[in-house]
Structure formats: C-alpha cells, structure tokens
Short mmCIF file of C-alpha atoms and ligand atoms in Angstrom, two decimals:
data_model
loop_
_atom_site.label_atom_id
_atom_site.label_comp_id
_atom_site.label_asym_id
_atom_site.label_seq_id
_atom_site.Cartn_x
_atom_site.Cartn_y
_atom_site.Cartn_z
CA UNK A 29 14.91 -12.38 -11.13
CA UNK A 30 13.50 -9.08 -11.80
CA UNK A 31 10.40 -10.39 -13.78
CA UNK A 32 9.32 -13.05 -10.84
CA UNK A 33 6.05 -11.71 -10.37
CA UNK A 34 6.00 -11.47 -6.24
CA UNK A 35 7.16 -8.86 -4.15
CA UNK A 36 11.40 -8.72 -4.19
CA UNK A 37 13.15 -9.84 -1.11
CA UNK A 38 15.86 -10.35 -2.22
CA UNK A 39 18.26 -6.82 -2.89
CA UNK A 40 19.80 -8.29 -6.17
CA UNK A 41 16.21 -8.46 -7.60
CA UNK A 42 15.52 -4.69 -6.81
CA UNK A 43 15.68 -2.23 -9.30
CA UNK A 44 16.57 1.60 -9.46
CA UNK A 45 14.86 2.77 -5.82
CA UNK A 46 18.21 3.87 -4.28
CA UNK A 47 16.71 7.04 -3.34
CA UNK A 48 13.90 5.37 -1.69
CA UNK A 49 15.36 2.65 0.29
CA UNK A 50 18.34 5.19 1.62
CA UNK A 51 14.81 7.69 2.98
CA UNK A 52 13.75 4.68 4.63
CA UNK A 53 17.16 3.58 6.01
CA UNK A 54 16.98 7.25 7.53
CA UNK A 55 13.06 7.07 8.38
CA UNK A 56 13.44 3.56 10.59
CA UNK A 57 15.73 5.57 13.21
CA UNK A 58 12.54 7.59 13.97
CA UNK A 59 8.95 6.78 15.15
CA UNK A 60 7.47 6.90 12.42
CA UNK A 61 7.90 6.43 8.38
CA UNK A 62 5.40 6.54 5.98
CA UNK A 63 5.25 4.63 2.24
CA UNK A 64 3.36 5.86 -0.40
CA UNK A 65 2.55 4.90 -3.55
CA UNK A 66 -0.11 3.80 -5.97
CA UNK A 67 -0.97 -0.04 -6.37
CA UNK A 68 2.03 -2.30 -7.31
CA UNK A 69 4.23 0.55 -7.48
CA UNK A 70 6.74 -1.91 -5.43
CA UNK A 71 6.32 -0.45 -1.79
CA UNK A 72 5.78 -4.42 -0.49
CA UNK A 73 9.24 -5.00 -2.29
CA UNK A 74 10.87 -1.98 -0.78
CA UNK A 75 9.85 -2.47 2.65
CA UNK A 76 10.61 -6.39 2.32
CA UNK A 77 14.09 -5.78 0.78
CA UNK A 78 14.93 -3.29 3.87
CA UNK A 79 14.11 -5.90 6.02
CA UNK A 80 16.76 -8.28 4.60
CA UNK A 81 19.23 -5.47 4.63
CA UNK A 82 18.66 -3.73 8.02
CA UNK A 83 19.62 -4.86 11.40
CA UNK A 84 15.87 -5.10 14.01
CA UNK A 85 13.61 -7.03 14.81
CA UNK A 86 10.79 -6.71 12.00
CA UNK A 87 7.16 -7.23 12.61
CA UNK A 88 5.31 -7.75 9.41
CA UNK A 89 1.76 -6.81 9.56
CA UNK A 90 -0.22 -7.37 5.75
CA UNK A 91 -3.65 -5.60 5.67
CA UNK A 92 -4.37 -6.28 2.15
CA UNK A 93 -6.65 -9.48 2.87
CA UNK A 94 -9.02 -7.03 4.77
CA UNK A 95 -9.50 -4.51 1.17
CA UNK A 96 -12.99 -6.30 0.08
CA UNK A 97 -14.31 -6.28 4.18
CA UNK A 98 -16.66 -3.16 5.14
CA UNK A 99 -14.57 -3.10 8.67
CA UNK A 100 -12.11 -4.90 10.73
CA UNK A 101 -12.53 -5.65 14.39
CA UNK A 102 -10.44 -5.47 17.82
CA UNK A 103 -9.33 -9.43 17.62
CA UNK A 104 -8.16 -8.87 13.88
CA UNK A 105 -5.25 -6.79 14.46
CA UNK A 106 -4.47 -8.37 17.77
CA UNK A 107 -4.66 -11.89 15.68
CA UNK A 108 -2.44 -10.34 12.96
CA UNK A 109 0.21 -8.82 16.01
CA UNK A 110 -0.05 -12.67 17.40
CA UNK A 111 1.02 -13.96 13.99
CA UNK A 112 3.70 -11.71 13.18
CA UNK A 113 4.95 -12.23 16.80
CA UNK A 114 4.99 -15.81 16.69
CA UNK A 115 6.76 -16.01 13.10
CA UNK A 116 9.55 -13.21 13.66
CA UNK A 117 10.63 -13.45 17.45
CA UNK A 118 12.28 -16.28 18.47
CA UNK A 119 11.34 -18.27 21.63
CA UNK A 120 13.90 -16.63 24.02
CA UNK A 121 12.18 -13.49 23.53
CA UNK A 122 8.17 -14.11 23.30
CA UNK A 123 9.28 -15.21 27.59
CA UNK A 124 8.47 -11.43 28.12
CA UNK A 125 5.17 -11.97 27.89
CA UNK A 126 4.36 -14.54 30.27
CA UNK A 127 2.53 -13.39 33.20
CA UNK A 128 0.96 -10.54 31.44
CA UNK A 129 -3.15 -10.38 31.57
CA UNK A 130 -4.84 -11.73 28.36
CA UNK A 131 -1.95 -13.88 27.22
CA UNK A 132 -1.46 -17.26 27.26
CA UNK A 133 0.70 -19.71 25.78
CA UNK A 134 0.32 -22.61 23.37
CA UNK A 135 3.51 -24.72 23.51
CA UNK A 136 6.04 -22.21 22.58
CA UNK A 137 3.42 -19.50 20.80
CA UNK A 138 1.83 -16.72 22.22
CA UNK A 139 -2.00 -16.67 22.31
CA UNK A 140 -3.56 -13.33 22.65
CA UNK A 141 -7.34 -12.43 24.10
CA UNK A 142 -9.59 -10.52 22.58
CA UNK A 143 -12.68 -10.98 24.63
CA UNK A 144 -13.66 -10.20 28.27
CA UNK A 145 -9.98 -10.50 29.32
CA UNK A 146 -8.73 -8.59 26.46
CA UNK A 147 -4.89 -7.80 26.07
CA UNK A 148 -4.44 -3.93 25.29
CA UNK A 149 -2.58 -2.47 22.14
CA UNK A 150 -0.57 -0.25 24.36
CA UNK A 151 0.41 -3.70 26.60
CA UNK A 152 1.92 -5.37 23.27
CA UNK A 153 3.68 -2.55 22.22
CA UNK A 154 5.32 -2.00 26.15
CA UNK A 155 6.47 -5.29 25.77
CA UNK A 156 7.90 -5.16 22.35
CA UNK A 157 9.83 -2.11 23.46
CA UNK A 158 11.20 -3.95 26.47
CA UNK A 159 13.01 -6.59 24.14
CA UNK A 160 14.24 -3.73 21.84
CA UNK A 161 15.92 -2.04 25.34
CA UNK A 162 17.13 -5.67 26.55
CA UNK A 163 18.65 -6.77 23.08
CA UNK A 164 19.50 -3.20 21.98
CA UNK A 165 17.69 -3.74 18.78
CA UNK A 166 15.08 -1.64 17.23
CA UNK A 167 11.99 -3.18 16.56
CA UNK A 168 9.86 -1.81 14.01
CA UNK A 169 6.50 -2.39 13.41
CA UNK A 170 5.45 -2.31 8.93
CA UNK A 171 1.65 -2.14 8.74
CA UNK A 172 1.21 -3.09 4.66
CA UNK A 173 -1.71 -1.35 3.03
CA UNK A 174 -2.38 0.56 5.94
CA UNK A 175 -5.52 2.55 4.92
CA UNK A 176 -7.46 -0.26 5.93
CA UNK A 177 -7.03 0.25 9.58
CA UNK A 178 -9.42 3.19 9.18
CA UNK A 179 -12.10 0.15 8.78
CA UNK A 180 -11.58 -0.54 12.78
CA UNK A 181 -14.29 -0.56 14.64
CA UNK A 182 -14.51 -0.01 18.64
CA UNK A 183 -10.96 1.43 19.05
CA UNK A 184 -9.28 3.97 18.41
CA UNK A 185 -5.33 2.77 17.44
CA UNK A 186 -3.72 6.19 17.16
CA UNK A 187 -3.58 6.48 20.80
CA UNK A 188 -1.55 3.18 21.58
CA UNK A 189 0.47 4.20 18.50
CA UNK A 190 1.31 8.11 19.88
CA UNK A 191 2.05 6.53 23.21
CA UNK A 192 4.54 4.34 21.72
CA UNK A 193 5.49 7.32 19.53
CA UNK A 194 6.23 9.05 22.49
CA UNK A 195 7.62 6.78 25.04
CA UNK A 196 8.55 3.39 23.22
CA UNK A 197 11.22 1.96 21.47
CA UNK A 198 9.14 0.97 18.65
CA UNK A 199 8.88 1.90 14.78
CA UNK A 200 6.34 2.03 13.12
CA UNK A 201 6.01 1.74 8.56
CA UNK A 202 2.72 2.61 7.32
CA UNK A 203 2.53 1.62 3.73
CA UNK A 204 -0.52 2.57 1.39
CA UNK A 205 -1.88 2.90 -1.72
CA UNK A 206 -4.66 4.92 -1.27
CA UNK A 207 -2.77 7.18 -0.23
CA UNK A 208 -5.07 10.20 1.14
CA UNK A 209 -7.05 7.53 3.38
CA UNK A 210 -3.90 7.07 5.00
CA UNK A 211 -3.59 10.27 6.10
CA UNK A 212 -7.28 10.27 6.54
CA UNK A 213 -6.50 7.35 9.21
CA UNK A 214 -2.97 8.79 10.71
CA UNK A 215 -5.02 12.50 10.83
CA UNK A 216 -1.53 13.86 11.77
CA UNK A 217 -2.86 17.36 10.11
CA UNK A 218 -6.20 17.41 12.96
CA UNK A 219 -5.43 18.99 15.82
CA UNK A 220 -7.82 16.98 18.03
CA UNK A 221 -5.90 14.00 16.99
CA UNK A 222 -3.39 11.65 18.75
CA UNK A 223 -0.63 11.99 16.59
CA UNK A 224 -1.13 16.06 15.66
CA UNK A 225 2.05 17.53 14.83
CA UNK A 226 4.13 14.59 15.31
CA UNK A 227 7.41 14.46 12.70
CA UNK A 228 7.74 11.89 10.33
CA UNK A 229 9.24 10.49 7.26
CA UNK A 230 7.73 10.59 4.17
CA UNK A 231 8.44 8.25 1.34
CA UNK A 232 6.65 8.30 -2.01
CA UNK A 233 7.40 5.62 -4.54
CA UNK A 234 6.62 6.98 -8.32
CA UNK A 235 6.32 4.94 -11.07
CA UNK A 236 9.35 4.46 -13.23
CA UNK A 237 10.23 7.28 -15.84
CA UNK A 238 10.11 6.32 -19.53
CA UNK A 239 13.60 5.68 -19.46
CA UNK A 240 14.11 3.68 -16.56
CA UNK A 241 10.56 1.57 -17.56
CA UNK A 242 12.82 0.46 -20.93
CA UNK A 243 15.75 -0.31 -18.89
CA UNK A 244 14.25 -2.65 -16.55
CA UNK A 245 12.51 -4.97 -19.59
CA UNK A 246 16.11 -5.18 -21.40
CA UNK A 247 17.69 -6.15 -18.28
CA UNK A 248 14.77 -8.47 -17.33
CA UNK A 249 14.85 -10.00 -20.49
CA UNK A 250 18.84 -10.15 -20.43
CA UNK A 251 18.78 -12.15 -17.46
CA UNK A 252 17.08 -14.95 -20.04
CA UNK A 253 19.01 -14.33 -22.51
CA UNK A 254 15.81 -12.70 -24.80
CA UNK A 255 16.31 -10.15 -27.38
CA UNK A 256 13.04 -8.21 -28.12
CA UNK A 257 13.07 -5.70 -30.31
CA UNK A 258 13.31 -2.01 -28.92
CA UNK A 259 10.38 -1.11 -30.96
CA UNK A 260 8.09 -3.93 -29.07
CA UNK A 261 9.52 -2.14 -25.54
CA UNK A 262 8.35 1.15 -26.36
CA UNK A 263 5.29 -0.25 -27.32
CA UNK A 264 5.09 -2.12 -23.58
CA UNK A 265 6.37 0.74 -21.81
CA UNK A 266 3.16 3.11 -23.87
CA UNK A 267 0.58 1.06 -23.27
CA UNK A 268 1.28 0.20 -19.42
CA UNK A 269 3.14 3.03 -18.49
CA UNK A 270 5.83 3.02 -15.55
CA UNK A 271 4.19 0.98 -12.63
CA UNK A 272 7.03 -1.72 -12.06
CA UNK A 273 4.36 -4.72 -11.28
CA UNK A 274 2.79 -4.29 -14.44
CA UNK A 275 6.17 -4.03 -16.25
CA UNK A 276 6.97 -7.26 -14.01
CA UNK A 277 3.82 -9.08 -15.24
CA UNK A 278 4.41 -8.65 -19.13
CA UNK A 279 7.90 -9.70 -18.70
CA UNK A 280 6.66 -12.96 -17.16
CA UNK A 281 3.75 -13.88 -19.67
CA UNK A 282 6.11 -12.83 -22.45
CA UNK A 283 8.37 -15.35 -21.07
CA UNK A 284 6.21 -17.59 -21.50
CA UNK A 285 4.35 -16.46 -24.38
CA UNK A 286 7.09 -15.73 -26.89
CA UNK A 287 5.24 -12.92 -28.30
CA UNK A 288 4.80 -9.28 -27.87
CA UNK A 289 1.54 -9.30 -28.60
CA UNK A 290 -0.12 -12.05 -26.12
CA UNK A 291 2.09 -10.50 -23.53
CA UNK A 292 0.79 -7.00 -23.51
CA UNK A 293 -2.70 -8.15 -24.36
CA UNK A 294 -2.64 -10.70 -21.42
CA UNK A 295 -1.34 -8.15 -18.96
CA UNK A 296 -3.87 -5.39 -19.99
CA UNK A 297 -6.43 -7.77 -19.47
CA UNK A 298 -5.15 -8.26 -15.89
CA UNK A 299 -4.36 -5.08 -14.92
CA UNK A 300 -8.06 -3.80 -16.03
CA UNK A 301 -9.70 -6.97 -14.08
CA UNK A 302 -7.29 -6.07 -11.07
CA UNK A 303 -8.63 -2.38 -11.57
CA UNK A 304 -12.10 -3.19 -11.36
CA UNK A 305 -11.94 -5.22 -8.64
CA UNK A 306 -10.35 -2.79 -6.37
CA UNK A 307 -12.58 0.01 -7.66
CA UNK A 308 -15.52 -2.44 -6.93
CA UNK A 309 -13.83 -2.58 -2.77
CA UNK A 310 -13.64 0.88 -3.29
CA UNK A 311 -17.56 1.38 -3.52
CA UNK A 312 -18.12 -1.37 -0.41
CA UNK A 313 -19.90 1.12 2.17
CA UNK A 314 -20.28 3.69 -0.74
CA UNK A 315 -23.38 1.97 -2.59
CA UNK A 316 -25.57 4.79 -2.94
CA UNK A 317 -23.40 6.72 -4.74
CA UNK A 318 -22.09 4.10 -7.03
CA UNK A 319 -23.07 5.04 -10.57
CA UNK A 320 -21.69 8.67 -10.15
CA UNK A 321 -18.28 7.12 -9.06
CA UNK A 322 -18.84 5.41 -11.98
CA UNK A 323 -20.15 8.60 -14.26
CA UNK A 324 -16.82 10.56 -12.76
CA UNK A 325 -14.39 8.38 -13.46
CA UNK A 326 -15.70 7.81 -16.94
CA UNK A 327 -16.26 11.46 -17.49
CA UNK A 328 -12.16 12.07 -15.76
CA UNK A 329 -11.02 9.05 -17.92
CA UNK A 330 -9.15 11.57 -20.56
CA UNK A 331 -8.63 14.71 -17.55
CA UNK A 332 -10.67 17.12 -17.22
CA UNK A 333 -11.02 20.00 -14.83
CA UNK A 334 -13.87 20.14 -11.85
CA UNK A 335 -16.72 22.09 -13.44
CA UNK A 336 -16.22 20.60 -16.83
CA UNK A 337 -16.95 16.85 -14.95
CA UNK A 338 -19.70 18.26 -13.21
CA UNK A 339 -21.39 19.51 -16.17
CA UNK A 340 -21.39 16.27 -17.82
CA UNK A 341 -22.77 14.43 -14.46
CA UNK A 342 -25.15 16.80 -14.23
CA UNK A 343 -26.55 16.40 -17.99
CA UNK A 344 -26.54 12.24 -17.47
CA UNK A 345 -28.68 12.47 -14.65
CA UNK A 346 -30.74 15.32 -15.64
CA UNK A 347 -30.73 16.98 -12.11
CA UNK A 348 -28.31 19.73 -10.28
CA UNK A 349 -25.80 18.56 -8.21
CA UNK A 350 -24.76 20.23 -5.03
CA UNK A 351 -21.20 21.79 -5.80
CA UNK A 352 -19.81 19.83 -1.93
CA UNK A 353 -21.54 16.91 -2.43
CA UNK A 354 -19.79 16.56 -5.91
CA UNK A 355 -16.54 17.71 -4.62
CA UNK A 356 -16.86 15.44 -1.94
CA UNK A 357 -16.97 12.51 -4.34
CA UNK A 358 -14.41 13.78 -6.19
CA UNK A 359 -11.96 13.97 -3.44
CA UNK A 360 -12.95 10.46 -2.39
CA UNK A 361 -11.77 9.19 -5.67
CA UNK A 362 -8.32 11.18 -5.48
CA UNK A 363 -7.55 10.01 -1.73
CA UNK A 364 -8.19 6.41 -3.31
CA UNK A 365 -5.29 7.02 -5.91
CA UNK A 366 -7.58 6.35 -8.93
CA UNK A 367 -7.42 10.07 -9.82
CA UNK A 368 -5.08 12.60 -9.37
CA UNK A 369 -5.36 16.46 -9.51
CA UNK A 370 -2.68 18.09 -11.59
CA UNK A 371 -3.48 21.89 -11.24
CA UNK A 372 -6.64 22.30 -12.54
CA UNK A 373 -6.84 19.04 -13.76
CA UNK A 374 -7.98 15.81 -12.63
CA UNK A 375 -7.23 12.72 -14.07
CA UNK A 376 -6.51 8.84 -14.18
CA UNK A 377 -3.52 8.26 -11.80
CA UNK A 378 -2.22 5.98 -14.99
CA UNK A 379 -2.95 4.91 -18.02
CA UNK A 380 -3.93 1.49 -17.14
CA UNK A 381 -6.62 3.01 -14.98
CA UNK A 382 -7.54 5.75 -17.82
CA UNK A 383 -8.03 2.38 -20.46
CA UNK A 384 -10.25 0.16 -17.15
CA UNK A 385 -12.91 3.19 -17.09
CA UNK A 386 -13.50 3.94 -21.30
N1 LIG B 426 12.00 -1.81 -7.94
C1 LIG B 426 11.56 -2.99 -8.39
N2 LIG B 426 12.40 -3.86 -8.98
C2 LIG B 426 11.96 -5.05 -9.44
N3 LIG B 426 10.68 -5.46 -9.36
C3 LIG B 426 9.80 -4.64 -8.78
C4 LIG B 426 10.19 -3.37 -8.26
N4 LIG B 426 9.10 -2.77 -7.76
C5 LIG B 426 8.09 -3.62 -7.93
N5 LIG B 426 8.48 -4.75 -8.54
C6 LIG B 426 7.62 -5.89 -8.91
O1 LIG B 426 6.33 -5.36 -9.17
C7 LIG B 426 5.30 -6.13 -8.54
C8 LIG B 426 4.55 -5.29 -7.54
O2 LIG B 426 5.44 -4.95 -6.51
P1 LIG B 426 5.01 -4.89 -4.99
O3 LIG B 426 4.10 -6.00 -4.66
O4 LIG B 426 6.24 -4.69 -4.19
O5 LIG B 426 4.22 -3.51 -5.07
P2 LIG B 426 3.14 -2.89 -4.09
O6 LIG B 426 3.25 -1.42 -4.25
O7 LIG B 426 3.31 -3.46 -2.73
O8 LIG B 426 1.82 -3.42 -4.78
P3 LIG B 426 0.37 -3.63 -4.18
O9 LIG B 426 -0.28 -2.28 -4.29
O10 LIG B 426 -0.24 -4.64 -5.09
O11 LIG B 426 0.52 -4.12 -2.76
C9 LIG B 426 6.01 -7.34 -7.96
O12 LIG B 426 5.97 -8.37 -8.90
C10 LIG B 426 7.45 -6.88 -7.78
O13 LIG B 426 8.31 -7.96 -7.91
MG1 LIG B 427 1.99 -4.46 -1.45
#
C-alpha cells in the first residue's frame, strides 16, 4: 500500500526508484555504498526493500534514536551490533563466537562487553566475515542515519571499518540525511584519514519530479478506489513538493479525512513540527550560536546569495560579523540538508522547510 505511512518492505509497495535500487544492487558487491538523501526521501524503504530482494546476510543497524543525544558511547554501537546479531543470524551461526574474549552467551543470544573486558569492533567484524567465507554469503552491514556516528566518543570506528574494507568480507551501507556530516564522519576526502581514497558507491535519492509526485497520489488513491480531483493533486504536490513521505502522509490523513483540505493542512502541520524538531537536534552542542542559525535560515527562507544573508545578520544584531565565522555557520546548515547552495544561491532544501522558517 503505497500510502502506509512506514518505511516499504515490501517491493510491490515501492515506487519509481529503479535507478536507485539497481546502483545499490551494484554498490553491495563492493565495500562500501553510500545513501543519500534528505529526510523521508525513502532511503529506509530503499535499503529495506533490497534486503527482501537480495541474497546476504543483512545486519540492520538504526541510528535515528540517537538524533536528540549530544554523543553516543563505545557500548551503544556494540549494544546495537548485539541486537542486530541476535535478530538476523540464526543460532547455527552466532556458534562462531563462542570462545572469543568479551562474549558471552545468554541461552542462545550473544552478549557483548563493553567494559574492562571489552570486545573490539575489528573482533565482530573478523567474525562476521568468517560466516560470510563459511556460508559463501555476503554479509553486509546498513548503518541507518549514519551521521550520528560522528557523535562517538572514545573511538575512532573508521579504522575497524578500513580494516574490514580492506581485508573482510563485509559490506558496509551508510545511509544519511544530513548528508555533508556523513562525509564529515567517513572523511574519505582527508588524507590523514582511515578510509582516504578508498572507492565507493554513491547513491543519492532526490525527491520525486512534479510528474512522478502526481503519479504516485493517483495510484495511491487508485489502490482505494478514490477519485480526487487533478486540480486538488496539483495543489498537494505545490504545497509539499516531491519528498515521497510527505506525499505518503497526505495520502493517509486524506484517507481518512475525506477532504483535500484537512489533509494538506494536517500534513503541513506535521511536516513543520517534524522540521522544528530536527532543527532543534540540530542546535544540541551548537547553543551559542542558536539565534543566528535561526536569523540565517529565516533570512535564506526565500534564497538568497552569501553576502546578501550576511548583510541582513549583520543589521539584526547591530555588530560585524567575521566573514569565516559566518561561512562557517552557513556551511553547517548546508551539510545538515536544511539548505542547499545552488550556484550562488543558497536556499531551503524544500519547500516544506522554506514554509517551517517564515
Ligand atoms: N519510493 C517510495 N514508494 C512508496 N513510498 C515511499 C517511497 N519512498 C518513501 N516512501 C514513504 O515515505 C515515507 C518515508 O520513507 P522512508 O522512511 O523510507 O524515508 P527516509 O529517507 O528513511 O526518511 P527519514 O529521513 O525519516 O529516515 C514512508 O512512509 C515510506 O513508506
Ligand atoms: Mg530512514
């Protein structure tokens, strides 16, 4: 049902994204894939749907519930790797870790240390690789909204991942929506990093065109046997622009709603709340510069280029502002995908973040 308002799993329920899912088909015979794409542009879907369609053993790693803490510790991702292991691996297999140093077993699930006796990255991912050899699988490892891994303190997880990278049998899917702080955490472009100059595959997931936004409400609404009038699409597809999950989430409340009207005004409502929210996680950490986040976006809210922002920050607080120091904000906001520089111009990365900030 292509208005049911969780990620798809199912490959009936996924729409258009042929393109994408055959770049990741091609991306999981490699290290390493990357998925990028602003917030519920679909990427859980995709990466969910591949793993109902591909042959490996999957790992399934969501970050998301760590967006609104400042950082994430050592026994958080191990406790997330323990989870994943214990739900996708059957019993047979979790026997390769017996005997290894900080891991015990409850019954037939593994228990990982953290503390004193700590199990390392490196040692999970050896023995991961070891089933892929014995069963000839691939396994492949999908860390969901992986920017937040740059919140880890006390250890540094590029270089378990470029050893596995370089002598493993493991995969690894980094999906994000903010997207420069995933680069920011994979640093593949810093030469004093881990993973400099290794290859990978890049997939971006865009928002659907005007077109193919239309398309998907008259075959969402076919599937209940609806008619809406075209003019009340366009008028959905104008107002919330081509992001499938907010295209999703007016489908449903119209569903129930009956009405064009409560529909769109329900899901604007949402989406702005939802905005807000993430732009308040945004400024965790960032405090002291949180009313000219504020200022910029409101100033960007229409596009405008860098000097024209600056300008108007400049006359609201009634001081100069260092040139870097304003870029640097600036740049903050674009690697967090709620602006995005179109040659000279910066603006709202969609429309539904462009109506949150006026
Ligand atoms: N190609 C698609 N076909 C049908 N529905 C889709 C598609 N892409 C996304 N959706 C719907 O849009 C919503 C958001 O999708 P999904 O959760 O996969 O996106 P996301 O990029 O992972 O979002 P988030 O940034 O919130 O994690 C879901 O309700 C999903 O069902
Ligand atoms: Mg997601």
């Amino acid at each position: 049902m292509l208005f049911n308002p969780k990620p798809k799993e199912d490959p009936k329920d996924l729409f258009d994204r042929e393109k994408e899912i055959e770049k990741l088909r091609f991306g999981i015979n490699y290290p390493m894939t990357l998925l990028l794409g602003i917030r519920r542009s679909g990427k859980s879907s995709l990466v969910k749907v591949l793993m109902k369609e591909e042959k490996g053993i999957w790992l399934y790693l969501d970050l998301r519930k760590f967006e609104s803490s400042a950082y994430i510790s050592y026994k958080d991702i191990i406790q997330e790797l323990e989870k994943s292991i214990n739900t996708s691996l059957p019993e047979r297999l979790k026997k390769v870790f017996a005997g290894v140093k900080g891991v015990n077993f409850v019954g037939v699930n593994v228990i990982f240390n953290w503390g004193k006796e700590r199990i390392k990255l490196a040692q999970i991912l050896d023995k991961l690789s070891e089933i892929a050899e014995k069963e000839g699988e691939r396994i492949i490892i999908i860390f969901d909204e992986s920017q937040e891994l740059r919140k880890l303190k006390g250890v540094n997880l590029l270089y378990p991942i470029a050893y596995a990278f370089d002598n493993l049998k493991v995969r690894f899917i980094f999906t994000g929506s903010e997207i420069g702080m995933v680069y920011d955490f994979l640093k593949l472009d810093k030469p004093d990093s881990p993973l400099y100059g290794r290859a990978y595959t890049e997939v971006n997931v865009p928002p659907f065109s005007k077109e193919t936004s239309l398309e998907f409400l008259r075959k969402g609404f076919e599937e209940f046997k609806i008619k809406v009038e075209e003019r009340e699409l366009e008028d959905a597809v104008n107002t919330l622009g081509g992001i499938p999950g907010w295209l999703t989430y007016y489908g449903f409340n119209y569903i129930q709603e009956k009405d064009h009207e409560k529909a769109l005004n329900k899901t604007v409502e949402t989406a702005i709340s939802l905005i807000k929210k993430e732009f308040n996680n945004f400024l965790k950490g960032r405090e002291g510069a949180k009313e000219r986040y504020k200022t910029i976006m409101t100033v960007y809210k229409n596009g405008c280029k860098w000097k024209e922002a600056k300008i108007a920050l400049e006359a609201k607080e009634g001081v100069r502002i260092d040139d870097k120091r304003f870029t640097q904000l600036l740049n903050n906001l674009v690697k967090a995908s709620f602006l995005i520089k179109e040659g000279e111009i910066y603006k709202p990365t969609d429309v539904l973040i462009e109506k949150a900030f006026s």
